[in-house]
Amino acid sequence: MSRPTSQQPIALKPRRYGDARGWFAETYSVQFARAAGIDVAFVQDNQSFSSAKGTVRGLHFQRPPHDQAKLVRCLRGSIMDYAVDIRRGSPTYGRFVQARLTAEGGEQLFIPIGFAHGFVTLEPDVEIAYKVSDIYAPDCDGGVRWDDPDIAIDWPLPETGAVLSDKDLSLPGLHEFDSPFDYDGHPLEPLSDL
C-alpha cells in the first residue's frame, strides 16, 4: 500500500522580477514550496519535448514503493495539465483538476502521490520540466486511459485529434484499475486561482 498523503494538487505562480534585460524567477525553493503547502523532497528533474499540437501524455503515475509527487512547469509553449484522483475509497475518485501552464506566465502544478498526471500541448514545439519525489522505476510505471469516459476529461484537441504513444493507447480504463493508493480523508478540492 502507498504511504498516506494529505496533499492536494496545488497551482503555483512563482514571482518574476523584470527589468530592461528581461526577467528573473526562482522556479523552485524549499521555502516557497513549504509556504504553499508542499513538503516533498524532490530527487530527480525530467524534461519532455512534444513537436505536435494536440500531443497527449498521460494519464501516468508510479506505484509504491517508488510512487512520485510531481511539480510541473512549461518551459516553451503551453499545455493544459491534469491531476486525476485515483485514491481508492476517495469520494472524488476519478475526478480531476486542470490548470493551463505557459512558458510566458511561469505557472506550475503540484501533483501529489495518489493522483494520475497527464497533459495536452496547446501549440507545437512544447517543452515541459517536472520535478519528481522518487526515481523512475519502470516496474512501478502505471497509468489509466487518457480518454476514459468515467473520468470524462474534455481535452482541448485540434481538429486532427490527439497525438498519442502506443503505451498510452494501451492503458486500462478506470473500471479495470486496482489502485495502490489509499484515500487519506481529504477529497479533491478545486484549485485556487493563480
mmCIF file of C-alpha atoms in Angstrom:
data_model
loop_
_atom_site.group_PDB
_atom_site.id
_atom_site.type_symbol
_atom_site.label_atom_id
_atom_site.label_comp_id
_atom_site.label_asym_id
_atom_site.label_seq_id
_atom_site.Cartn_x
_atom_site.Cartn_y
_atom_site.Cartn_z
ATOM 1 C CA MET A 1 0.000 0.000 0.000
ATOM 2 C CA SER A 2 1.029 3.573 -0.605
ATOM 3 C CA ARG A 3 2.046 5.755 2.294
ATOM 4 C CA PRO A 4 -0.813 8.147 3.051
ATOM 5 C CA THR A 5 -0.592 11.740 1.943
ATOM 6 C CA SER A 6 -2.787 14.693 2.798
ATOM 7 C CA GLN A 7 -1.514 16.707 -0.172
ATOM 8 C CA GLN A 8 -3.856 18.243 -2.710
ATOM 9 C CA PRO A 9 -2.946 19.397 -6.202
ATOM 10 C CA ILE A 10 -1.696 22.982 -5.885
ATOM 11 C CA ALA A 11 -1.439 25.672 -8.572
ATOM 12 C CA LEU A 12 1.587 27.945 -8.173
ATOM 13 C CA LYS A 13 2.924 31.032 -9.878
ATOM 14 C CA PRO A 14 6.439 31.999 -8.789
ATOM 15 C CA ARG A 15 7.069 35.730 -8.821
ATOM 16 C CA ARG A 16 9.079 37.186 -11.689
ATOM 17 C CA TYR A 17 11.355 40.186 -11.306
ATOM 18 C CA GLY A 18 11.733 42.120 -14.543
ATOM 19 C CA ASP A 19 13.794 44.949 -15.907
ATOM 20 C CA ALA A 20 15.009 46.156 -19.310
ATOM 21 C CA ARG A 21 17.004 42.923 -19.794
ATOM 22 C CA GLY A 22 14.076 40.572 -19.231
ATOM 23 C CA TRP A 23 13.113 38.791 -16.007
ATOM 24 C CA PHE A 24 14.378 36.502 -13.226
ATOM 25 C CA ALA A 25 12.403 33.953 -11.196
ATOM 26 C CA GLU A 26 13.115 31.363 -8.545
ATOM 27 C CA THR A 27 11.231 28.464 -10.090
ATOM 28 C CA TYR A 28 11.703 26.309 -7.001
ATOM 29 C CA SER A 29 12.858 26.738 -3.431
ATOM 30 C CA VAL A 30 12.108 24.634 -0.366
ATOM 31 C CA GLN A 31 10.931 27.753 1.454
ATOM 32 C CA PHE A 32 8.482 28.741 -1.325
ATOM 33 C CA ALA A 33 7.211 25.152 -1.654
ATOM 34 C CA ARG A 34 6.605 24.742 2.081
ATOM 35 C CA ALA A 35 4.836 28.106 2.263
ATOM 36 C CA ALA A 36 2.499 26.819 -0.498
ATOM 37 C CA GLY A 37 1.832 23.582 1.432
ATOM 38 C CA ILE A 38 4.269 21.310 -0.426
ATOM 39 C CA ASP A 39 6.513 19.354 1.934
ATOM 40 C CA VAL A 40 8.124 16.946 -0.520
ATOM 41 C CA ALA A 41 11.780 16.199 -1.202
ATOM 42 C CA PHE A 42 12.344 16.143 -4.966
ATOM 43 C CA VAL A 43 15.102 13.793 -6.176
ATOM 44 C CA GLN A 44 15.000 13.980 -9.972
ATOM 45 C CA ASP A 45 14.257 16.523 -12.717
ATOM 46 C CA ASN A 46 12.685 15.412 -16.004
ATOM 47 C CA GLN A 47 12.082 17.252 -19.267
ATOM 48 C CA SER A 48 9.971 16.390 -22.301
ATOM 49 C CA PHE A 49 9.558 17.887 -25.766
ATOM 50 C CA SER A 50 6.438 17.454 -27.898
ATOM 51 C CA SER A 51 6.588 18.619 -31.501
ATOM 52 C CA ALA A 52 2.889 18.436 -32.421
ATOM 53 C CA LYS A 53 -0.031 20.448 -31.114
ATOM 54 C CA GLY A 54 -2.502 18.034 -29.506
ATOM 55 C CA THR A 55 0.140 15.692 -28.089
ATOM 56 C CA VAL A 56 -1.368 13.925 -25.075
ATOM 57 C CA ARG A 57 0.901 12.398 -22.445
ATOM 58 C CA GLY A 58 -0.866 10.539 -19.689
ATOM 59 C CA LEU A 59 -2.541 9.692 -17.525
ATOM 60 C CA HIS A 60 0.553 8.431 -15.661
ATOM 61 C CA PHE A 61 1.737 7.623 -12.144
ATOM 62 C CA GLN A 62 4.239 5.375 -10.358
ATOM 63 C CA ARG A 63 3.149 2.681 -7.911
ATOM 64 C CA PRO A 64 4.726 2.151 -4.492
ATOM 65 C CA PRO A 65 7.429 1.701 -3.417
ATOM 66 C CA HIS A 66 8.534 4.348 -5.959
ATOM 67 C CA ASP A 67 5.365 6.467 -6.021
ATOM 68 C CA GLN A 68 6.013 10.026 -7.134
ATOM 69 C CA ALA A 69 4.746 13.503 -6.449
ATOM 70 C CA LYS A 70 5.435 15.927 -9.332
ATOM 71 C CA LEU A 71 5.924 19.653 -9.766
ATOM 72 C CA VAL A 72 5.258 20.529 -13.425
ATOM 73 C CA ARG A 73 6.051 23.691 -15.397
ATOM 74 C CA CYS A 74 6.154 24.665 -19.048
ATOM 75 C CA LEU A 75 9.486 25.864 -20.489
ATOM 76 C CA ARG A 76 8.263 26.598 -24.020
ATOM 77 C CA GLY A 77 4.725 26.924 -25.328
ATOM 78 C CA SER A 78 1.644 25.960 -23.328
ATOM 79 C CA ILE A 79 -0.240 22.940 -22.039
ATOM 80 C CA MET A 80 -3.440 22.031 -20.266
ATOM 81 C CA ASP A 81 -2.314 19.967 -17.280
ATOM 82 C CA TYR A 82 -4.472 17.477 -15.329
ATOM 83 C CA ALA A 83 -4.356 15.720 -11.949
ATOM 84 C CA VAL A 84 -6.860 12.842 -11.542
ATOM 85 C CA ASP A 85 -7.764 11.455 -8.106
ATOM 86 C CA ILE A 86 -7.011 7.706 -8.126
ATOM 87 C CA ARG A 87 -7.048 7.115 -4.346
ATOM 88 C CA ARG A 88 -9.070 4.002 -3.515
ATOM 89 C CA GLY A 89 -12.129 4.919 -1.406
ATOM 90 C CA SER A 90 -11.991 8.640 -2.212
ATOM 91 C CA PRO A 91 -15.399 10.272 -2.724
ATOM 92 C CA THR A 92 -13.735 12.219 -5.560
ATOM 93 C CA TYR A 93 -12.184 9.111 -7.186
ATOM 94 C CA GLY A 94 -11.884 9.677 -10.938
ATOM 95 C CA ARG A 95 -12.426 13.436 -10.682
ATOM 96 C CA PHE A 96 -9.765 15.861 -11.792
ATOM 97 C CA VAL A 97 -8.454 19.388 -11.635
ATOM 98 C CA GLN A 98 -6.803 21.195 -14.513
ATOM 99 C CA ALA A 99 -4.502 24.170 -14.975
ATOM 100 C CA ARG A 100 -3.199 25.956 -18.044
ATOM 101 C CA LEU A 101 0.594 26.170 -17.788
ATOM 102 C CA THR A 102 2.529 28.518 -20.060
ATOM 103 C CA ALA A 103 6.158 29.420 -20.548
ATOM 104 C CA GLU A 104 5.109 33.059 -20.717
ATOM 105 C CA GLY A 105 3.298 33.003 -17.358
ATOM 106 C CA GLY A 106 5.528 30.585 -15.439
ATOM 107 C CA GLU A 107 2.614 28.750 -13.786
ATOM 108 C CA GLN A 108 3.247 25.396 -12.082
ATOM 109 C CA LEU A 109 1.085 22.487 -10.921
ATOM 110 C CA PHE A 110 1.970 20.267 -7.974
ATOM 111 C CA ILE A 111 0.583 16.737 -8.358
ATOM 112 C CA PRO A 112 0.742 14.693 -5.145
ATOM 113 C CA ILE A 113 1.045 10.946 -4.728
ATOM 114 C CA GLY A 114 -2.324 9.292 -5.364
ATOM 115 C CA PHE A 115 -3.106 11.325 -8.474
ATOM 116 C CA ALA A 116 -2.565 10.379 -12.127
ATOM 117 C CA HIS A 117 -0.981 13.085 -14.280
ATOM 118 C CA GLY A 118 -1.493 13.992 -17.912
ATOM 119 C CA PHE A 119 -1.308 16.964 -20.242
ATOM 120 C CA VAL A 120 -2.063 18.057 -23.775
ATOM 121 C CA THR A 121 0.037 20.512 -25.772
ATOM 122 C CA LEU A 122 -1.862 23.602 -26.895
ATOM 123 C CA GLU A 123 0.639 24.539 -29.613
ATOM 124 C CA PRO A 124 3.571 22.968 -31.483
ATOM 125 C CA ASP A 125 7.087 22.596 -30.051
ATOM 126 C CA VAL A 126 6.308 22.454 -26.334
ATOM 127 C CA GLU A 127 8.849 21.706 -23.597
ATOM 128 C CA ILE A 128 7.866 20.631 -20.098
ATOM 129 C CA ALA A 129 10.041 20.261 -16.997
ATOM 130 C CA TYR A 130 8.988 18.493 -13.853
ATOM 131 C CA LYS A 131 10.495 17.569 -10.540
ATOM 132 C CA VAL A 132 9.667 14.163 -9.037
ATOM 133 C CA SER A 133 9.925 12.848 -5.487
ATOM 134 C CA ASP A 134 11.311 9.406 -6.364
ATOM 135 C CA ILE A 135 13.465 7.883 -9.088
ATOM 136 C CA TYR A 136 12.000 6.492 -12.288
ATOM 137 C CA ALA A 137 11.263 2.792 -11.743
ATOM 138 C CA PRO A 138 9.969 1.036 -14.883
ATOM 139 C CA ASP A 139 8.499 -1.849 -12.847
ATOM 140 C CA CYS A 140 6.340 0.680 -10.926
ATOM 141 C CA ASP A 141 5.193 2.587 -14.022
ATOM 142 C CA GLY A 142 1.413 2.800 -14.383
ATOM 143 C CA GLY A 143 -1.436 4.712 -15.908
ATOM 144 C CA VAL A 144 -5.079 4.885 -16.859
ATOM 145 C CA ARG A 145 -6.538 5.597 -20.265
ATOM 146 C CA TRP A 146 -6.465 9.260 -21.287
ATOM 147 C CA ASP A 147 -9.972 9.202 -22.809
ATOM 148 C CA ASP A 148 -11.707 7.106 -20.146
ATOM 149 C CA PRO A 149 -15.416 8.078 -20.125
ATOM 150 C CA ASP A 150 -15.555 7.597 -16.346
ATOM 151 C CA ILE A 151 -13.030 10.438 -15.965
ATOM 152 C CA ALA A 152 -14.537 12.458 -18.852
ATOM 153 C CA ILE A 153 -11.779 14.980 -19.492
ATOM 154 C CA ASP A 154 -12.791 17.330 -22.302
ATOM 155 C CA TRP A 155 -9.309 17.591 -23.835
ATOM 156 C CA PRO A 156 -8.784 20.787 -25.883
ATOM 157 C CA LEU A 157 -7.670 18.982 -29.037
ATOM 158 C CA PRO A 158 -7.106 20.313 -32.549
ATOM 159 C CA GLU A 159 -9.347 19.077 -35.380
ATOM 160 C CA THR A 160 -6.678 16.495 -36.253
ATOM 161 C CA GLY A 161 -7.193 14.814 -32.872
ATOM 162 C CA ALA A 162 -4.755 13.579 -30.250
ATOM 163 C CA VAL A 163 -1.172 12.501 -30.902
ATOM 164 C CA LEU A 164 -0.534 9.503 -28.633
ATOM 165 C CA SER A 165 2.085 6.883 -27.857
ATOM 166 C CA ASP A 166 1.331 3.177 -28.249
ATOM 167 C CA LYS A 167 1.824 2.870 -24.479
ATOM 168 C CA ASP A 168 -0.871 5.466 -23.725
ATOM 169 C CA LEU A 169 -3.281 3.807 -26.159
ATOM 170 C CA SER A 170 -2.956 0.501 -24.292
ATOM 171 C CA LEU A 171 -3.543 1.755 -20.725
ATOM 172 C CA PRO A 172 -6.538 0.302 -18.824
ATOM 173 C CA GLY A 173 -9.728 2.158 -18.078
ATOM 174 C CA LEU A 174 -10.530 3.340 -14.571
ATOM 175 C CA HIS A 175 -13.018 0.476 -14.004
ATOM 176 C CA GLU A 176 -10.237 -2.073 -14.808
ATOM 177 C CA PHE A 177 -7.747 -0.428 -12.483
ATOM 178 C CA ASP A 178 -6.924 -1.621 -8.940
ATOM 179 C CA SER A 179 -5.470 1.449 -7.276
ATOM 180 C CA PRO A 180 -2.470 1.026 -4.975
ATOM 181 C CA PHE A 181 -3.198 4.413 -3.358
ATOM 182 C CA ASP A 182 -5.325 4.860 -0.236
ATOM 183 C CA TYR A 183 -7.696 7.726 0.453
ATOM 184 C CA ASP A 184 -6.384 9.997 3.224
ATOM 185 C CA GLY A 185 -9.676 11.569 4.296
ATOM 186 C CA HIS A 186 -9.265 14.703 2.162
ATOM 187 C CA PRO A 187 -11.379 14.767 -1.021
ATOM 188 C CA LEU A 188 -10.082 16.543 -4.101
ATOM 189 C CA GLU A 189 -10.654 20.285 -3.883
ATOM 190 C CA PRO A 190 -10.790 22.851 -6.694
ATOM 191 C CA LEU A 191 -7.527 24.617 -7.488
ATOM 192 C CA SER A 192 -7.121 28.116 -6.161
ATOM 193 C CA ASP A 193 -6.683 30.836 -8.774
ATOM 194 C CA LEU A 194 -3.140 31.537 -9.928
#
